mmCIF file of C-alpha atoms and ligand atoms in Angstrom:
data_model
loop_
_atom_site.group_PDB
_atom_site.id
_atom_site.type_symbol
_atom_site.label_atom_id
_atom_site.label_comp_id
_atom_site.label_asym_id
_atom_site.label_seq_id
_atom_site.Cartn_x
_atom_site.Cartn_y
_atom_site.Cartn_z
ATOM 1 C CA MET A 1 88.601 -47.879 1.769
ATOM 2 C CA SER A 2 86.559 -50.225 -0.325
ATOM 3 C CA VAL A 3 87.169 -53.932 -0.074
ATOM 4 C CA PHE A 4 86.034 -54.592 -3.566
ATOM 5 C CA PRO A 5 87.183 -51.867 -5.925
ATOM 6 C CA ALA A 6 87.175 -51.667 -9.675
ATOM 7 C CA VAL A 7 84.808 -53.966 -11.436
ATOM 8 C CA SER A 8 85.745 -53.395 -15.031
ATOM 9 C CA PRO A 9 83.078 -53.533 -17.728
ATOM 10 C CA GLY A 10 85.218 -56.143 -19.454
ATOM 11 C CA SER A 11 84.739 -58.542 -16.572
ATOM 12 C CA ALA A 12 81.360 -59.721 -17.796
ATOM 13 C CA VAL A 13 80.929 -63.249 -19.072
ATOM 14 C CA SER A 14 83.108 -63.746 -22.097
ATOM 15 C CA PRO A 15 81.620 -65.047 -25.337
ATOM 16 C CA GLY A 16 81.181 -68.768 -25.269
ATOM 17 C CA SER A 17 81.212 -69.131 -21.495
ATOM 18 C CA ALA A 18 77.521 -68.455 -20.907
ATOM 19 C CA ALA A 19 76.813 -72.174 -21.034
ATOM 20 C CA SER A 20 79.039 -72.791 -18.002
ATOM 21 C CA VAL A 21 77.907 -70.369 -15.335
ATOM 22 C CA PRO A 22 80.183 -71.013 -12.358
ATOM 23 C CA THR A 23 78.539 -72.607 -9.350
ATOM 24 C CA GLN A 24 79.441 -72.102 -5.691
ATOM 25 C CA ALA A 25 81.445 -75.324 -5.922
ATOM 26 C CA ASP A 26 83.311 -74.017 -8.981
ATOM 27 C CA LEU A 27 84.151 -70.800 -7.154
ATOM 28 C CA LEU A 28 85.308 -72.683 -4.072
ATOM 29 C CA ALA A 29 87.480 -74.945 -6.221
ATOM 30 C CA PHE A 30 88.947 -71.863 -7.886
ATOM 31 C CA VAL A 31 89.825 -70.094 -4.621
ATOM 32 C CA ARG A 32 91.279 -73.324 -3.237
ATOM 33 C CA HIS A 33 93.410 -73.878 -6.324
ATOM 34 C CA THR A 34 94.511 -70.245 -6.418
ATOM 35 C CA ALA A 35 95.403 -70.161 -2.717
ATOM 36 C CA ALA A 36 97.724 -73.114 -3.315
ATOM 37 C CA ASP A 37 99.791 -71.012 -5.744
ATOM 38 C CA ALA A 38 102.514 -70.015 -3.309
ATOM 39 C CA GLU A 39 104.220 -67.735 -5.800
ATOM 40 C CA LEU A 40 101.024 -65.778 -6.458
ATOM 41 C CA ILE A 41 100.220 -65.486 -2.757
ATOM 42 C CA ALA A 42 103.734 -64.251 -2.022
ATOM 43 C CA SER A 43 103.425 -61.614 -4.765
ATOM 44 C CA LEU A 44 100.668 -59.679 -2.979
ATOM 45 C CA PRO A 45 102.041 -56.447 -1.507
ATOM 46 C CA LEU A 46 101.171 -56.185 2.200
ATOM 47 C CA ASP A 47 100.556 -52.929 4.060
ATOM 48 C CA PRO A 48 100.372 -52.737 7.859
ATOM 49 C CA GLU A 49 98.026 -49.739 7.526
ATOM 50 C CA GLY A 50 95.279 -51.287 5.454
ATOM 51 C CA ARG A 51 94.046 -54.025 3.227
ATOM 52 C CA THR A 52 95.632 -54.615 -0.143
ATOM 53 C CA TRP A 53 94.183 -56.380 -3.159
ATOM 54 C CA VAL A 54 94.908 -57.628 -6.620
ATOM 55 C CA ARG A 55 92.198 -58.410 -9.145
ATOM 56 C CA LEU A 56 92.304 -61.928 -10.515
ATOM 57 C CA GLU A 57 90.588 -63.556 -13.427
ATOM 58 C CA GLY A 58 87.947 -65.847 -11.988
ATOM 59 C CA PRO A 59 86.338 -68.783 -13.781
ATOM 60 C CA GLY A 60 83.490 -68.178 -16.218
ATOM 61 C CA GLY A 61 83.650 -64.392 -15.993
ATOM 62 C CA SER A 62 83.487 -64.286 -12.202
ATOM 63 C CA GLU A 63 85.027 -61.467 -10.196
ATOM 64 C CA ALA A 64 87.998 -62.605 -8.136
ATOM 65 C CA TRP A 65 90.386 -60.952 -5.713
ATOM 66 C CA LEU A 66 93.489 -61.676 -3.728
ATOM 67 C CA ILE A 67 93.218 -59.693 -0.489
ATOM 68 C CA GLY A 68 95.784 -58.944 2.206
ATOM 69 C CA TRP A 69 94.547 -58.241 5.732
ATOM 70 C CA PRO A 70 96.828 -56.567 8.247
ATOM 71 C CA PRO A 71 96.302 -57.407 11.919
ATOM 72 C CA GLY A 72 93.058 -55.937 13.230
ATOM 73 C CA SER A 73 91.496 -55.203 9.833
ATOM 74 C CA GLY A 74 88.002 -56.141 8.783
ATOM 75 C CA THR A 75 85.287 -55.456 6.257
ATOM 76 C CA GLY A 76 82.358 -54.383 8.389
ATOM 77 C CA TRP A 77 78.956 -55.947 7.744
ATOM 78 C CA HIS A 78 77.945 -56.134 4.096
ATOM 79 C CA ASP A 79 76.219 -58.331 1.551
ATOM 80 C CA HIS A 80 76.830 -59.289 -2.060
ATOM 81 C CA ALA A 81 73.389 -58.768 -3.559
ATOM 82 C CA GLU A 82 72.487 -61.518 -6.026
ATOM 83 C CA SER A 83 76.002 -62.863 -6.386
ATOM 84 C CA VAL A 84 77.108 -66.214 -5.034
ATOM 85 C CA GLY A 85 80.680 -66.490 -3.881
ATOM 86 C CA ALA A 86 83.465 -68.301 -2.136
ATOM 87 C CA PHE A 87 86.546 -67.327 -0.213
ATOM 88 C CA LEU A 88 89.412 -69.186 1.367
ATOM 89 C CA THR A 89 92.254 -68.257 3.665
ATOM 90 C CA ALA A 90 95.618 -68.744 1.991
ATOM 91 C CA SER A 91 97.732 -67.730 4.977
ATOM 92 C CA GLY A 92 97.069 -66.540 8.497
ATOM 93 C CA GLU A 93 93.563 -66.844 9.896
ATOM 94 C CA LEU A 94 90.267 -65.064 9.261
ATOM 95 C CA LYS A 95 87.082 -64.900 11.300
ATOM 96 C CA GLU A 96 83.704 -64.662 9.634
ATOM 97 C CA HIS A 97 80.576 -63.439 11.383
ATOM 98 C CA SER A 98 77.475 -64.111 9.314
ATOM 99 C CA LEU A 99 73.696 -64.090 9.598
ATOM 100 C CA ALA A 100 71.578 -67.171 9.066
ATOM 101 C CA ALA A 101 68.682 -64.979 7.978
ATOM 102 C CA ARG A 102 67.369 -63.728 4.692
ATOM 103 C CA LEU A 103 67.114 -59.938 4.733
ATOM 104 C CA PRO A 104 64.465 -58.058 2.769
ATOM 105 C CA SER A 105 66.202 -56.597 -0.265
ATOM 106 C CA ASP A 106 64.645 -53.131 -0.181
ATOM 107 C CA GLY A 107 62.372 -50.802 1.733
ATOM 108 C CA TRP A 108 63.999 -50.711 5.158
ATOM 109 C CA LYS A 109 66.735 -48.862 7.064
ATOM 110 C CA THR A 110 66.950 -50.823 10.308
ATOM 111 C CA LEU A 111 66.128 -54.376 11.227
ATOM 112 C CA GLU A 112 66.008 -56.036 14.623
ATOM 113 C CA LEU A 113 67.536 -59.470 14.303
ATOM 114 C CA SER A 114 66.005 -62.320 16.228
ATOM 115 C CA GLU A 115 68.088 -64.411 18.595
ATOM 116 C CA GLY A 116 69.996 -67.292 17.180
ATOM 117 C CA VAL A 117 70.757 -65.962 13.697
ATOM 118 C CA ASP A 118 74.412 -65.199 14.348
ATOM 119 C CA ARG A 119 77.002 -67.579 13.016
ATOM 120 C CA GLU A 120 80.738 -67.512 13.473
ATOM 121 C CA ARG A 121 83.494 -69.470 11.843
ATOM 122 C CA ARG A 122 87.223 -69.406 11.957
ATOM 123 C CA LEU A 123 89.060 -70.060 8.710
ATOM 124 C CA THR A 124 92.670 -71.080 9.095
ATOM 125 C CA ALA A 125 95.032 -71.457 6.140
ATOM 126 C CA GLY A 126 93.514 -73.800 3.581
ATOM 127 C CA GLU A 127 89.970 -73.394 4.935
ATOM 128 C CA GLY A 128 87.245 -71.598 3.052
ATOM 129 C CA ARG A 129 83.553 -71.485 2.395
ATOM 130 C CA ALA A 130 81.085 -70.868 -0.380
ATOM 131 C CA PHE A 131 77.918 -68.820 0.082
ATOM 132 C CA GLY A 132 74.651 -68.263 -1.708
ATOM 133 C CA ARG A 133 72.809 -65.165 -2.819
ATOM 134 C CA HIS A 134 72.162 -62.426 -0.253
ATOM 135 C CA HIS A 135 74.816 -63.709 2.132
ATOM 136 C CA VAL A 136 75.427 -61.141 4.901
ATOM 137 C CA HIS A 137 78.710 -61.192 6.763
ATOM 138 C CA GLU A 138 81.773 -59.443 8.033
ATOM 139 C CA VAL A 139 85.284 -60.817 7.749
ATOM 140 C CA LEU A 140 88.041 -59.974 10.210
ATOM 141 C CA ASN A 141 91.682 -60.645 10.866
ATOM 142 C CA GLU A 142 91.694 -60.657 14.648
ATOM 143 C CA SER A 143 95.395 -61.410 14.929
ATOM 144 C CA THR A 144 97.467 -58.765 16.665
ATOM 145 C CA GLU A 145 100.634 -59.915 14.927
ATOM 146 C CA HIS A 146 100.081 -61.647 11.630
ATOM 147 C CA HIS A 147 98.765 -60.690 8.229
ATOM 148 C CA ALA A 148 96.191 -62.917 6.612
ATOM 149 C CA ILE A 149 95.808 -63.447 2.867
ATOM 150 C CA SER A 150 92.685 -64.769 1.200
ATOM 151 C CA VAL A 151 91.254 -65.462 -2.232
ATOM 152 C CA HIS A 152 87.669 -64.468 -3.134
ATOM 153 C CA ALA A 153 85.428 -65.098 -6.135
ATOM 154 C CA TYR A 154 81.910 -63.882 -6.960
ATOM 155 C CA TYR A 155 79.483 -64.641 -9.725
ATOM 156 C CA PRO A 156 77.974 -62.684 -11.272
ATOM 157 C CA PRO A 157 80.509 -59.872 -10.750
ATOM 158 C CA LEU A 158 79.267 -57.760 -7.853
ATOM 159 C CA PRO A 159 76.566 -55.323 -9.009
ATOM 160 C CA GLN A 160 76.477 -53.636 -5.604
ATOM 161 C CA ILE A 161 77.502 -54.030 -1.987
ATOM 162 C CA ARG A 162 75.158 -52.945 0.792
ATOM 163 C CA ARG A 163 77.009 -51.853 3.911
ATOM 164 C CA TYR A 164 75.543 -52.100 7.391
ATOM 165 C CA SER A 165 76.341 -51.036 10.900
ATOM 166 C CA ARG A 166 75.483 -53.351 13.736
ATOM 167 C CA SER A 167 74.574 -52.492 17.303
ATOM 168 C CA GLY A 168 73.538 -55.588 19.219
ATOM 169 C CA PRO A 169 70.521 -57.011 17.380
ATOM 170 C CA ILE A 170 70.001 -53.845 15.316
ATOM 171 C CA LEU A 171 71.278 -53.865 11.772
ATOM 172 C CA ARG A 172 71.220 -50.511 10.007
ATOM 173 C CA LEU A 173 71.686 -50.005 6.286
ATOM 174 C CA GLU A 174 74.371 -47.328 5.959
ATOM 175 C CA HIS A 175 74.949 -47.092 2.241
ATOM 176 C CA VAL A 176 74.955 -48.949 -1.020
ATOM 177 C CA GLU A 177 78.112 -49.107 -3.084
ATOM 178 C CA ARG A 178 77.912 -49.661 -6.799
ATOM 179 C CA PRO A 179 80.741 -50.362 -9.206
ATOM 180 C CA GLU A 180 80.945 -46.687 -10.207
ATOM 181 C CA ASP A 181 81.618 -45.833 -6.543
ATOM 182 C CA TRP A 182 84.755 -47.937 -6.375
ATOM 183 C CA GLN A 183 86.141 -47.398 -9.853
HETATM 184 FE FE1 FE2 B 1 81.982 -60.229 1.616
#
């Protein structure tokens, strides 16, 4: 199951908005504002068997999603190519594992990570983060009982997602998803 399905061609920057390309701060403000919409958050269907999502209209032509995470679900390691983004937990709690390292964009299948590049943060309801280009992470709901719900926004809309497996310090590129793969 893809975390980020269906980027529609119509999601590109709309006429007139090119002068206000959304920044990381804009995206974080958007996910914070959206997560405070209790009615919207409550409208997301939840499924104990897998993640659920609803596409939202992000600011300035950004790609935005409301995502439901059943207990024990996660994304696996991935990146967001050239897009910057932000996400924020609306309810429940999420864990993010990320890498404080810039990965080469092409020409490799495995990398051995050096010590000290792993980062971890816990995002309880109302907590979020923004990230820059080439951010590599995995997001998890480690709860055994409770769903989590989060709001995400990316700009530009995701052109691809590279997916990795991780074994200790070894990161292996498994495949690259492009919008046509999840439409
Ligand atoms: Fe992500």
